[in-house]
CSV table of C-alpha atoms in Angstrom, one decimal:
chain,number,residue,atom,x,y,z
A,1,MET,CA,-17.4,-59.5,6.7
A,2,ALA,CA,-18.9,-59.6,10.2
A,3,GLY,CA,-19.8,-63.1,11.4
A,4,GLU,CA,-16.9,-65.0,10.0
A,5,GLY,CA,-15.2,-67.7,12.1
A,6,LEU,CA,-11.7,-67.2,13.2
A,7,LEU,CA,-8.4,-69.0,13.4
A,8,VAL,CA,-5.6,-68.2,15.9
A,9,GLU,CA,-1.9,-68.8,15.3
A,10,ARG,CA,-0.4,-68.7,18.8
A,11,ASP,CA,3.1,-68.1,19.9
A,12,VAL,CA,4.4,-67.1,16.5
A,13,VAL,CA,8.1,-66.0,16.9
A,14,TYR,CA,8.6,-62.7,15.1
A,15,SER,CA,12.0,-61.7,16.4
A,16,THR,CA,14.9,-62.9,18.5
A,17,VAL,CA,16.6,-60.3,20.6
A,18,ARG,CA,18.5,-59.7,23.8
A,19,GLY,CA,16.7,-58.3,26.8
A,20,TYR,CA,15.5,-58.9,30.4
A,21,TRP,CA,12.1,-60.6,29.8
A,22,CYS,CA,9.1,-60.2,27.4
A,23,SER,CA,6.2,-61.5,29.4
A,24,ALA,CA,5.2,-61.3,33.0
A,25,PRO,CA,1.9,-61.7,34.9
A,26,VAL,CA,0.1,-58.6,36.2
A,27,GLY,CA,-0.7,-58.4,39.9
A,28,GLU,CA,0.6,-61.8,40.9
A,29,LYS,CA,2.2,-61.9,44.3
A,30,GLY,CA,6.0,-62.1,44.2
A,31,THR,CA,6.3,-61.1,40.5
A,32,THR,CA,8.2,-57.9,41.1
A,33,ALA,CA,10.8,-59.5,43.4
A,34,LYS,CA,11.4,-62.3,40.9
A,35,LEU,CA,11.7,-59.8,38.0
A,36,ILE,CA,14.2,-57.6,39.8
A,37,LEU,CA,16.6,-60.5,40.0
A,38,GLN,CA,16.4,-60.8,36.2
A,39,LEU,CA,17.7,-57.2,35.8
A,40,LEU,CA,21.2,-58.5,36.6
A,41,LYS,CA,21.7,-59.7,33.0
A,42,LYS,CA,20.2,-59.6,29.6
A,43,ARG,CA,19.5,-62.9,27.8
A,44,PRO,CA,18.3,-64.1,24.4
A,45,LEU,CA,14.6,-63.8,24.1
A,46,GLU,CA,12.1,-65.0,21.5
A,47,LEU,CA,9.4,-62.4,20.9
A,48,LYS,CA,6.1,-63.9,20.1
A,49,MET,CA,2.7,-62.9,18.8
A,50,ASP,CA,-0.8,-64.3,18.6
A,51,ILE,CA,-2.4,-63.8,15.2
A,52,TYR,CA,-6.2,-63.8,15.0
A,53,LYS,CA,-7.6,-64.1,11.5
A,54,PRO,CA,-10.8,-64.8,9.7
A,55,GLU,CA,-11.4,-68.4,8.7
A,56,GLY,CA,-12.3,-69.3,5.2
A,57,ASP,CA,-12.0,-66.4,2.8
A,58,THR,CA,-8.3,-65.9,1.8
A,59,SER,CA,-8.8,-63.5,-1.1
A,60,GLY,CA,-7.9,-60.4,0.9
A,61,PRO,CA,-6.8,-57.7,1.2
A,62,ARG,CA,-7.5,-57.4,4.9
A,63,PRO,CA,-7.0,-54.5,7.4
A,64,LEU,CA,-4.4,-55.1,10.1
A,65,LEU,CA,-4.9,-54.3,13.8
A,66,LEU,CA,-1.8,-54.4,15.9
A,67,MET,CA,-2.7,-54.6,19.6
A,68,MET,CA,-0.2,-53.9,22.5
A,69,HIS,CA,-0.8,-54.6,26.2
A,70,GLY,CA,0.0,-52.3,29.1
A,71,GLY,CA,2.0,-52.8,32.2
A,72,SER,CA,4.4,-49.8,32.5
A,73,PHE,CA,7.0,-51.5,30.2
A,74,PHE,CA,7.6,-53.9,33.2
A,75,VAL,CA,4.8,-56.5,33.2
A,76,GLY,CA,2.1,-57.7,30.9
A,77,HIS,CA,1.7,-60.3,28.2
A,78,LYS,CA,0.0,-60.9,24.8
A,79,GLU,CA,-2.7,-63.2,26.3
A,80,GLU,CA,-4.2,-60.5,28.5
A,81,LYS,CA,-8.0,-60.9,28.4
A,82,GLY,CA,-8.8,-57.4,27.1
A,83,GLN,CA,-6.4,-57.6,24.2
A,84,ALA,CA,-7.4,-61.2,23.3
A,85,GLY,CA,-11.1,-60.2,23.4
A,86,TRP,CA,-10.6,-57.3,21.1
A,87,CYS,CA,-8.5,-59.3,18.7
A,88,GLU,CA,-11.2,-62.0,18.5
A,89,TYR,CA,-13.9,-59.5,17.8
A,90,PHE,CA,-11.9,-57.7,15.1
A,91,ALA,CA,-11.0,-61.0,13.4
A,92,SER,CA,-14.7,-61.7,13.2
A,93,LEU,CA,-15.1,-58.4,11.3
A,94,GLY,CA,-12.5,-59.5,8.7
A,95,TYR,CA,-9.3,-58.0,10.2
A,96,VAL,CA,-6.0,-59.7,10.9
A,97,ALA,CA,-5.7,-58.8,14.5
A,98,VAL,CA,-2.5,-59.4,16.4
A,99,SER,CA,-1.5,-59.2,20.1
A,100,ILE,CA,2.3,-59.0,20.7
A,101,ASP,CA,4.8,-59.5,23.5
A,102,TYR,CA,7.7,-57.0,23.6
A,103,ARG,CA,10.7,-56.5,25.7
A,104,LEU,CA,10.1,-55.4,29.3
A,105,GLY,CA,12.2,-54.4,32.3
A,106,TYR,CA,14.3,-51.5,33.5
A,107,LEU,CA,16.0,-50.0,36.5
A,108,ALA,CA,14.2,-47.0,38.1
A,109,THR,CA,16.2,-44.3,36.4
A,110,ARG,CA,15.0,-41.9,33.7
A,111,LYS,CA,17.7,-43.2,31.3
A,112,ASP,CA,16.8,-46.9,31.8
A,113,VAL,CA,13.0,-46.3,31.5
A,114,ALA,CA,13.5,-44.4,28.3
A,115,ALA,CA,15.7,-47.2,26.9
A,116,ALA,CA,13.0,-49.7,27.8
A,117,GLU,CA,10.4,-47.7,25.8
A,118,GLU,CA,12.8,-47.5,22.8
A,119,ARG,CA,13.3,-51.3,22.9
A,120,ALA,CA,9.6,-51.9,23.0
A,121,LEU,CA,9.1,-49.6,20.0
A,122,GLU,CA,11.8,-51.5,18.1
A,123,ASP,CA,9.9,-54.7,18.9
A,124,ALA,CA,6.6,-53.3,17.8
A,125,ASP,CA,8.1,-52.2,14.6
A,126,ALA,CA,9.7,-55.6,14.0
A,127,ALA,CA,6.3,-57.2,14.6
A,128,LEU,CA,4.8,-54.9,12.0
A,129,GLN,CA,7.5,-55.7,9.5
A,130,TYR,CA,7.1,-59.4,10.1
A,131,LEU,CA,3.3,-59.3,9.5
A,132,LEU,CA,3.7,-57.2,6.3
A,133,GLY,CA,6.1,-59.9,5.1
A,134,ARG,CA,3.5,-62.7,5.6
A,135,GLU,CA,1.9,-62.8,2.2
A,136,ASP,CA,-0.4,-65.6,3.4
A,137,LEU,CA,-2.1,-63.2,5.8
A,138,HIS,CA,-3.3,-61.0,2.8
A,139,ILE,CA,-2.8,-57.8,4.8
A,140,ASP,CA,-3.6,-54.5,3.1
A,141,PRO,CA,-0.5,-52.3,3.8
A,142,ASP,CA,-2.7,-49.2,3.3
A,143,HIS,CA,-5.0,-50.1,6.1
A,144,ILE,CA,-3.0,-50.6,9.2
A,145,PHE,CA,-4.4,-49.7,12.7
A,146,ALA,CA,-2.7,-49.8,16.1
A,147,ALA,CA,-4.3,-49.9,19.5
A,148,GLY,CA,-3.1,-50.3,23.1
A,149,THR,CA,-3.8,-49.7,26.7
A,150,SER,CA,-1.5,-47.6,29.0
A,151,ALA,CA,2.1,-48.4,28.0
A,152,GLY,CA,0.7,-50.2,24.9
A,153,ALA,CA,-1.1,-47.0,23.9
A,154,ILE,CA,2.2,-45.1,24.3
A,155,LEU,CA,3.6,-47.6,21.8
A,156,ALA,CA,0.7,-47.3,19.4
A,157,LEU,CA,1.0,-43.5,19.4
A,158,ARG,CA,4.7,-43.7,18.8
A,159,LEU,CA,4.2,-46.2,15.9
A,160,ALA,CA,1.7,-43.8,14.4
A,161,PHE,CA,3.5,-40.5,14.9
A,162,ARG,CA,7.1,-40.7,13.7
A,163,PRO,CA,8.9,-39.7,10.5
A,164,ALA,CA,7.2,-41.3,7.6
A,165,GLU,CA,10.2,-42.3,5.6
A,166,GLY,CA,10.8,-46.1,5.9
A,167,HIS,CA,7.7,-46.8,8.0
A,168,PRO,CA,4.3,-47.9,7.0
A,169,ARG,CA,1.5,-45.5,7.7
A,170,ILE,CA,-0.9,-46.1,10.6
A,171,ARG,CA,-4.3,-45.0,9.4
A,172,ALA,CA,-5.8,-44.7,12.9
A,173,VAL,CA,-4.8,-45.4,16.5
A,174,ALA,CA,-6.9,-46.3,19.6
A,175,ASN,CA,-5.3,-44.6,22.6
A,176,CYS,CA,-6.6,-46.2,25.7
A,177,TRP,CA,-5.3,-44.1,28.7
A,178,GLY,CA,-1.9,-43.6,27.0
A,179,SER,CA,0.2,-40.5,26.5
A,180,VAL,CA,3.1,-38.8,24.6
A,181,HIS,CA,6.2,-37.1,25.7
A,182,ASP,CA,5.9,-34.3,23.3
A,183,LEU,CA,2.8,-33.0,21.6
A,184,SER,CA,4.8,-31.8,18.6
A,185,VAL,CA,5.1,-35.4,17.4
A,186,LEU,CA,1.4,-35.2,16.3
A,187,GLU,CA,2.7,-33.0,13.4
A,188,LEU,CA,4.5,-36.0,11.9
A,189,SER,CA,1.4,-37.8,10.6
A,190,ARG,CA,-2.2,-37.5,9.6
A,191,THR,CA,-3.2,-40.5,11.7
A,192,ALA,CA,-6.7,-40.4,13.2
A,193,ILE,CA,-6.9,-40.7,17.0
A,194,LEU,CA,-9.6,-42.3,19.1
A,195,SER,CA,-9.0,-41.8,22.9
A,196,PHE,CA,-10.4,-43.1,26.2
A,197,GLN,CA,-9.4,-42.2,29.7
A,198,SER,CA,-10.8,-41.3,33.1
A,199,PRO,CA,-10.1,-37.6,34.1
A,200,SER,CA,-9.3,-39.0,37.6
A,201,ASP,CA,-6.8,-41.6,36.3
A,202,PRO,CA,-4.3,-42.3,39.2
A,203,ILE,CA,-1.6,-43.6,37.0
A,204,MET,CA,-1.4,-41.6,33.7
A,205,PRO,CA,-1.9,-37.8,33.5
A,206,TYR,CA,-5.2,-36.9,31.8
A,207,GLU,CA,-3.7,-33.6,30.6
A,208,CYS,CA,-0.1,-33.0,31.6
A,209,GLY,CA,2.1,-34.3,34.4
A,210,TYR,CA,4.2,-37.1,35.7
A,211,PRO,CA,2.8,-40.7,35.7
A,212,PHE,CA,2.0,-42.4,39.1
A,213,ARG,CA,1.8,-39.1,40.9
A,214,THR,CA,-1.6,-39.9,42.5
A,215,SER,CA,-1.5,-43.7,42.5
A,216,GLY,CA,-0.7,-44.0,46.2
A,217,ARG,CA,2.0,-46.5,45.4
A,218,GLY,CA,4.5,-45.6,48.2
A,219,PHE,CA,7.2,-47.9,46.9
A,220,TRP,CA,7.7,-45.8,43.7
A,221,PRO,CA,10.4,-43.1,43.9
A,222,PRO,CA,9.5,-39.5,43.0
A,223,THR,CA,8.4,-40.0,39.4
A,224,GLN,CA,10.5,-37.2,38.0
A,225,TRP,CA,13.5,-39.5,38.8
A,226,PHE,CA,12.4,-42.0,36.1
A,227,SER,CA,10.0,-40.1,33.7
A,228,LYS,CA,9.7,-37.0,31.8
A,229,ILE,CA,6.4,-35.0,31.8
A,230,MET,CA,3.7,-36.9,29.8
A,231,TYR,CA,0.7,-35.5,27.9
A,232,GLY,CA,-2.4,-37.6,28.4
A,233,THR,CA,-5.5,-38.2,26.2
A,234,LYS,CA,-7.1,-34.8,26.7
A,235,ALA,CA,-3.9,-32.9,25.7
A,236,VAL,CA,-3.4,-35.3,22.8
A,237,HIS,CA,-7.0,-34.8,21.6
A,238,ASP,CA,-6.9,-31.1,21.9
A,239,ARG,CA,-3.7,-30.8,19.9
A,240,ALA,CA,-5.0,-33.3,17.3
A,241,VAL,CA,-8.1,-31.2,16.8
A,242,ALA,CA,-6.0,-28.0,16.5
A,243,LEU,CA,-3.9,-29.7,13.8
A,244,GLY,CA,-7.0,-30.7,11.8
A,245,LEU,CA,-6.6,-34.5,12.5
A,246,ARG,CA,-9.7,-36.7,12.7
A,247,ALA,CA,-10.0,-37.2,16.5
A,248,GLU,CA,-12.6,-38.5,19.0
A,249,HIS,CA,-12.2,-38.3,22.7
A,250,HIS,CA,-14.2,-40.3,25.4
A,251,PRO,CA,-13.8,-39.0,28.9
A,252,CYS,CA,-14.7,-41.9,31.2
A,253,GLN,CA,-16.4,-40.9,34.5
A,254,GLU,CA,-15.4,-43.9,36.5
A,255,ARG,CA,-12.3,-43.6,38.6
A,256,GLY,CA,-9.4,-45.8,37.7
A,257,HIS,CA,-6.7,-46.6,35.2
A,258,ARG,CA,-7.6,-49.9,33.7
A,259,LEU,CA,-11.2,-49.4,32.6
A,260,HIS,CA,-11.9,-52.4,30.5
A,261,ILE,CA,-11.3,-55.2,33.0
A,262,ASP,CA,-12.6,-55.3,36.6
A,263,ARG,CA,-10.8,-56.5,39.8
A,264,GLU,CA,-12.1,-60.0,39.2
A,265,GLY,CA,-10.8,-60.1,35.7
A,266,ASN,CA,-14.1,-59.7,33.9
A,267,PHE,CA,-15.0,-57.4,31.0
A,268,THR,CA,-16.6,-54.2,32.1
A,269,PRO,CA,-19.3,-52.3,30.1
A,270,ARG,CA,-16.4,-50.0,29.0
A,271,PHE,CA,-14.7,-52.9,27.3
A,272,TYR,CA,-17.6,-53.3,24.9
A,273,GLU,CA,-18.0,-49.5,24.4
A,274,ILE,CA,-14.3,-49.3,23.5
A,275,ARG,CA,-14.6,-52.3,21.2
A,276,ASP,CA,-17.6,-50.9,19.3
A,277,SER,CA,-16.1,-47.4,19.1
A,278,MET,CA,-12.9,-48.8,17.7
A,279,ALA,CA,-14.8,-50.8,15.1
A,280,ALA,CA,-16.8,-47.7,14.0
A,281,PHE,CA,-13.8,-45.3,14.1
A,282,PHE,CA,-11.5,-47.7,12.2
A,283,GLY,CA,-14.3,-48.7,9.8
A,284,LYS,CA,-14.6,-45.1,8.5
A,285,GLU,CA,-10.9,-45.3,7.6
A,286,SER,CA,-11.0,-48.7,6.0
A,287,GLY,CA,-14.3,-48.2,4.2
A,288,GLN,CA,-16.0,-51.1,6.1
A,289,ALA,CA,-19.5,-50.6,7.5
A,290,ASN,CA,-18.9,-52.2,10.9
């Protein structure tokens, strides 16, 4: 199916909820101060998604890729260049590829950070249920894939590894510098895992530890105040292999956390490597020769 044109449905509302905010620019001066003021009160929010789909053939069924941005559950948005670029590519391969916004924001306490992650998981699940209810998208419910960067990868892993009852199965997940709170969750599913991360990641632990410990961000309080220990891509991969899951791990030698986009906002060579690796890895699960 490679080479098809694509159509994009933008700003599709998939849920209405209460929260602080669900979209915020990354790295823009003054953003944090503005957002902190919004923590005073929750408000009604429309959660939106962008749906990238092949143009023309509507016979289906089509695999679904659910893509989630990073941003520490505090900033980020569905139009981020990396997520949009990957969605465009997978739509050209015949997937329905979707980038979502989800609820963001928390106070710097462990309880509030945990609640923010749970809200984001609820939203990702609502997005998945909405998409599966769209018969016009011709989604194959047996071929669902999830991917994300950083906090988005945490969400992708949580969607994939949870009690199966009442939840659609995620066949494979792309874990781009994400982590889990507890390695035992990998026993809950047979989901295949593709992982990318730099061993010198300053934000997320590569094996085991607290996030942000080596980021040099002096305004952050001691991270054990707001986070539990996290297990990064190396620890996740090793446990997946021990459990007999299909797993592939790519240690990235460049230093940094966000490896697919450079400081000027351009795609790095790693963006294309991750894209092609995802296509091959997911293709083995979906039976497509990508």
